[in-house]
mmCIF file of C-alpha atoms in Angstrom:
data_model
loop_
_atom_site.group_PDB
_atom_site.id
_atom_site.type_symbol
_atom_site.label_atom_id
_atom_site.label_comp_id
_atom_site.label_asym_id
_atom_site.label_seq_id
_atom_site.Cartn_x
_atom_site.Cartn_y
_atom_site.Cartn_z
ATOM 1 C CA UNK A 1 18.109 61.708 161.878
ATOM 2 C CA UNK A 2 14.559 60.433 161.610
ATOM 3 C CA UNK A 3 14.449 61.178 157.851
ATOM 4 C CA UNK A 4 17.632 59.069 157.296
ATOM 5 C CA UNK A 5 16.102 56.134 159.156
ATOM 6 C CA UNK A 6 13.000 56.309 157.009
ATOM 7 C CA UNK A 7 15.080 56.330 153.790
ATOM 8 C CA UNK A 8 17.220 53.400 154.883
ATOM 9 C CA UNK A 9 14.039 51.466 155.561
ATOM 10 C CA UNK A 10 12.927 51.957 151.963
ATOM 11 C CA UNK A 11 16.135 50.335 150.628
ATOM 12 C CA UNK A 12 15.388 46.989 152.269
ATOM 13 C CA UNK A 13 13.753 45.589 149.127
ATOM 14 C CA UNK A 14 15.719 46.343 146.069
ATOM 15 C CA UNK A 15 15.000 44.832 142.667
ATOM 16 C CA UNK A 16 17.593 44.676 139.932
ATOM 17 C CA UNK A 17 15.314 45.165 136.924
ATOM 18 C CA UNK A 18 17.982 44.172 134.400
ATOM 19 C CA UNK A 19 18.651 40.861 136.119
ATOM 20 C CA UNK A 20 14.914 40.304 136.565
ATOM 21 C CA UNK A 21 14.275 40.870 132.831
ATOM 22 C CA UNK A 22 17.195 38.566 131.939
ATOM 23 C CA UNK A 23 15.930 35.816 134.244
ATOM 24 C CA UNK A 24 12.354 36.130 132.940
ATOM 25 C CA UNK A 25 13.442 36.062 129.295
ATOM 26 C CA UNK A 26 15.572 32.962 130.000
ATOM 27 C CA UNK A 27 12.614 31.310 131.688
ATOM 28 C CA UNK A 28 10.347 32.054 128.691
ATOM 29 C CA UNK A 29 13.036 30.899 126.201
ATOM 30 C CA UNK A 30 13.473 27.629 128.127
ATOM 31 C CA UNK A 31 9.758 27.128 128.295
ATOM 32 C CA UNK A 32 9.407 27.634 124.482
ATOM 33 C CA UNK A 33 12.310 25.215 123.907
ATOM 34 C CA UNK A 34 10.774 22.580 126.124
ATOM 35 C CA UNK A 35 7.346 22.948 124.511
ATOM 36 C CA UNK A 36 8.657 22.744 120.955
ATOM 37 C CA UNK A 37 10.723 19.647 121.741
ATOM 38 C CA UNK A 38 7.667 18.032 123.393
ATOM 39 C CA UNK A 39 5.589 18.817 120.315
ATOM 40 C CA UNK A 40 8.206 17.319 117.958
ATOM 41 C CA UNK A 41 8.309 14.147 120.073
ATOM 42 C CA UNK A 42 4.485 13.930 120.036
ATOM 43 C CA UNK A 43 4.513 14.335 116.255
ATOM 44 C CA UNK A 44 7.038 11.478 115.875
ATOM 45 C CA UNK A 45 4.904 9.333 118.194
ATOM 46 C CA UNK A 46 1.881 9.869 115.968
ATOM 47 C CA UNK A 47 3.805 9.040 112.819
ATOM 48 C CA UNK A 48 5.139 5.808 114.404
ATOM 49 C CA UNK A 49 1.740 5.049 115.976
ATOM 50 C CA UNK A 50 3.590 4.281 119.235
ATOM 51 C CA UNK A 51 5.429 6.275 121.830
ATOM 52 C CA UNK A 52 9.173 6.140 122.396
ATOM 53 C CA UNK A 53 10.301 2.668 123.569
ATOM 54 C CA UNK A 54 6.716 1.344 123.376
ATOM 55 C CA UNK A 55 6.262 -2.192 122.103
ATOM 56 C CA UNK A 56 3.121 -2.174 119.933
ATOM 57 C CA UNK A 57 1.973 -4.499 117.115
ATOM 58 C CA UNK A 58 0.466 -1.458 115.343
ATOM 59 C CA UNK A 59 3.818 0.376 115.261
ATOM 60 C CA UNK A 60 4.555 1.630 111.755
ATOM 61 C CA UNK A 61 8.178 2.777 112.283
ATOM 62 C CA UNK A 62 10.878 3.037 114.925
ATOM 63 C CA UNK A 63 13.001 5.980 116.058
ATOM 64 C CA UNK A 64 16.561 6.386 114.870
ATOM 65 C CA UNK A 65 17.776 9.026 117.289
ATOM 66 C CA UNK A 66 17.593 12.746 116.690
ATOM 67 C CA UNK A 67 19.625 15.651 115.398
ATOM 68 C CA UNK A 68 20.146 19.046 116.936
ATOM 69 C CA UNK A 69 18.934 22.195 115.247
ATOM 70 C CA UNK A 70 18.915 25.799 116.273
ATOM 71 C CA UNK A 71 15.754 27.846 115.825
ATOM 72 C CA UNK A 72 15.363 31.532 116.323
ATOM 73 C CA UNK A 73 12.112 32.572 118.082
ATOM 74 C CA UNK A 74 10.867 35.856 119.492
ATOM 75 C CA UNK A 75 11.891 34.505 122.916
ATOM 76 C CA UNK A 76 15.477 33.854 121.700
ATOM 77 C CA UNK A 77 17.464 31.009 120.161
ATOM 78 C CA UNK A 78 16.300 27.553 121.108
ATOM 79 C CA UNK A 79 17.923 24.177 120.558
ATOM 80 C CA UNK A 80 15.586 21.609 119.079
ATOM 81 C CA UNK A 81 16.130 17.835 119.088
ATOM 82 C CA UNK A 82 14.439 16.845 115.851
ATOM 83 C CA UNK A 83 13.504 13.137 115.912
ATOM 84 C CA UNK A 84 14.676 10.777 113.161
ATOM 85 C CA UNK A 85 12.714 7.747 112.075
ATOM 86 C CA UNK A 86 14.052 4.603 110.361
ATOM 87 C CA UNK A 87 11.845 4.391 107.293
ATOM 88 C CA UNK A 88 9.343 7.282 107.270
ATOM 89 C CA UNK A 89 10.871 10.729 106.522
ATOM 90 C CA UNK A 90 10.097 13.000 109.491
ATOM 91 C CA UNK A 91 8.806 16.375 108.315
ATOM 92 C CA UNK A 92 7.411 18.465 111.143
ATOM 93 C CA UNK A 93 4.170 20.382 110.639
ATOM 94 C CA UNK A 94 5.328 22.676 113.449
ATOM 95 C CA UNK A 95 8.628 23.791 111.960
ATOM 96 C CA UNK A 96 9.118 23.903 108.191
ATOM 97 C CA UNK A 97 12.107 22.120 106.727
ATOM 98 C CA UNK A 98 15.197 24.415 106.457
ATOM 99 C CA UNK A 99 13.377 27.163 108.304
ATOM 100 C CA UNK A 100 15.657 28.757 110.914
ATOM 101 C CA UNK A 101 13.456 31.587 112.150
ATOM 102 C CA UNK A 102 9.951 32.064 113.367
ATOM 103 C CA UNK A 103 8.068 34.306 110.913
ATOM 104 C CA UNK A 104 7.775 37.912 112.006
ATOM 105 C CA UNK A 105 4.397 39.541 112.208
ATOM 106 C CA UNK A 106 4.151 43.293 111.814
#
């Protein structure tokens, strides 16, 4: 009887490794998506010489919305919101034009 009580005590903390890995990979994927979108916004701000909605006499261009784009990373598929500008063509230094996947390193 004592051995059964000891074994039942061990089952108090149980970790579902599959769910844990899934949750962690989703957390990483979301983090990558958030970071890439922030970098794209920062790049657009530098091109415009002003941040989003900022009134600035030095502003070179204004934003004209964004378009969605899927990008495959090692962390999984992320959805990017690529900024559009009114007069300056926005070409990101982070993600090459027409590139859909992160390059693989062997």
